[in-house]
Short mmCIF file of C-alpha atoms in Angstrom, two decimals:
data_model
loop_
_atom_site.label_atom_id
_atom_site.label_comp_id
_atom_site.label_asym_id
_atom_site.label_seq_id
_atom_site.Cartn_x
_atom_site.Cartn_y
_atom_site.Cartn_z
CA UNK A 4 -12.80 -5.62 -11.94
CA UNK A 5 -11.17 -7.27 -9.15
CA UNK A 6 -7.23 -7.41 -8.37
CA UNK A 7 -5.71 -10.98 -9.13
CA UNK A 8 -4.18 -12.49 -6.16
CA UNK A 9 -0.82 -13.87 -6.04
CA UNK A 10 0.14 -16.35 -2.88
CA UNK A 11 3.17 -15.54 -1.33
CA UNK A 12 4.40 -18.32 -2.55
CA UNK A 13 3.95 -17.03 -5.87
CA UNK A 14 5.34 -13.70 -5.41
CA UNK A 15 8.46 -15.64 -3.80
CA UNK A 16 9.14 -17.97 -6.72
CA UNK A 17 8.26 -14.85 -9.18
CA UNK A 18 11.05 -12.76 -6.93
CA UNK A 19 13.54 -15.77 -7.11
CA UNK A 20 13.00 -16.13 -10.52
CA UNK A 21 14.54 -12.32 -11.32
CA UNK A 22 17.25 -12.72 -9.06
CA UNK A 23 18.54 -15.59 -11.10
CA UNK A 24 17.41 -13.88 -14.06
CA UNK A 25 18.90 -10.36 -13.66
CA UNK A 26 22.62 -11.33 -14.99
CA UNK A 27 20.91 -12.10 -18.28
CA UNK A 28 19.84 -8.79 -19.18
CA UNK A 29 21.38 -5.29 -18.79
CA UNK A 30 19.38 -3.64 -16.07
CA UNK A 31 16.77 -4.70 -13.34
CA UNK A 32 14.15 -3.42 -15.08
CA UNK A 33 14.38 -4.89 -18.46
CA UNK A 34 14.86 -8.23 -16.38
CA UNK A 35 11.37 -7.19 -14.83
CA UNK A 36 9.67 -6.47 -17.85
CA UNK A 37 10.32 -9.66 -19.32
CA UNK A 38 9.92 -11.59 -16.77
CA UNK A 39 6.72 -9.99 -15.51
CA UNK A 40 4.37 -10.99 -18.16
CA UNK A 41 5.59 -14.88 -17.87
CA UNK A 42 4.34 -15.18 -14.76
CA UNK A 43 0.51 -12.98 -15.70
CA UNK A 44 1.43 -9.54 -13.27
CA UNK A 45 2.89 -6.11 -14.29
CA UNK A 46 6.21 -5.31 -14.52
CA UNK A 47 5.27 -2.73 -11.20
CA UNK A 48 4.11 -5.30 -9.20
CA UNK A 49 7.45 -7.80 -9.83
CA UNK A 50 9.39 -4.32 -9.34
CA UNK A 51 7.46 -3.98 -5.66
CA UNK A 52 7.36 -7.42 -4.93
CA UNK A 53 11.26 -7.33 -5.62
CA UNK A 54 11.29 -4.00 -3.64
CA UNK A 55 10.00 -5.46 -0.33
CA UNK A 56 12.39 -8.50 -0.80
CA UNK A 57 15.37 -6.41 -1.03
CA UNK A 58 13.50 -4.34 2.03
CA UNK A 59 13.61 -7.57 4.36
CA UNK A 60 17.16 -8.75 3.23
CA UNK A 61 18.64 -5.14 3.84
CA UNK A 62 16.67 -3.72 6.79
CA UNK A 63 18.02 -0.43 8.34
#
């Protein structure tokens, strides 16, 4: 079984989506794991996908 692939501009929307999402709910995670099965990927790959955006907005 093969990996789906998600476009970047997928992954961007999906990343946008729980940044404007994250104030609703009581912790980044449970914002990722509700949000990660309305757009068809795991709640680990919105949590890395979210990862490497926070990565690129805060490089050291």
């Amino acid at each position: 079984m093969t990996k789906p692939k998600y476009t970047p501009e997928i992954r961007d929307r999906a990343v946008q989506l729980l940044i404007e999402s994250e104030k609703d709910y009581p912790s980044t995670w449970a914002a990722i794991t509700a949000i990660a099965p309305k757009i068809g990927c795991t709640p680990e790959t919105l949590r890395s996908w979210h990862q490497k955006y926070l990565d690129q907005q805060n490089p050291v």
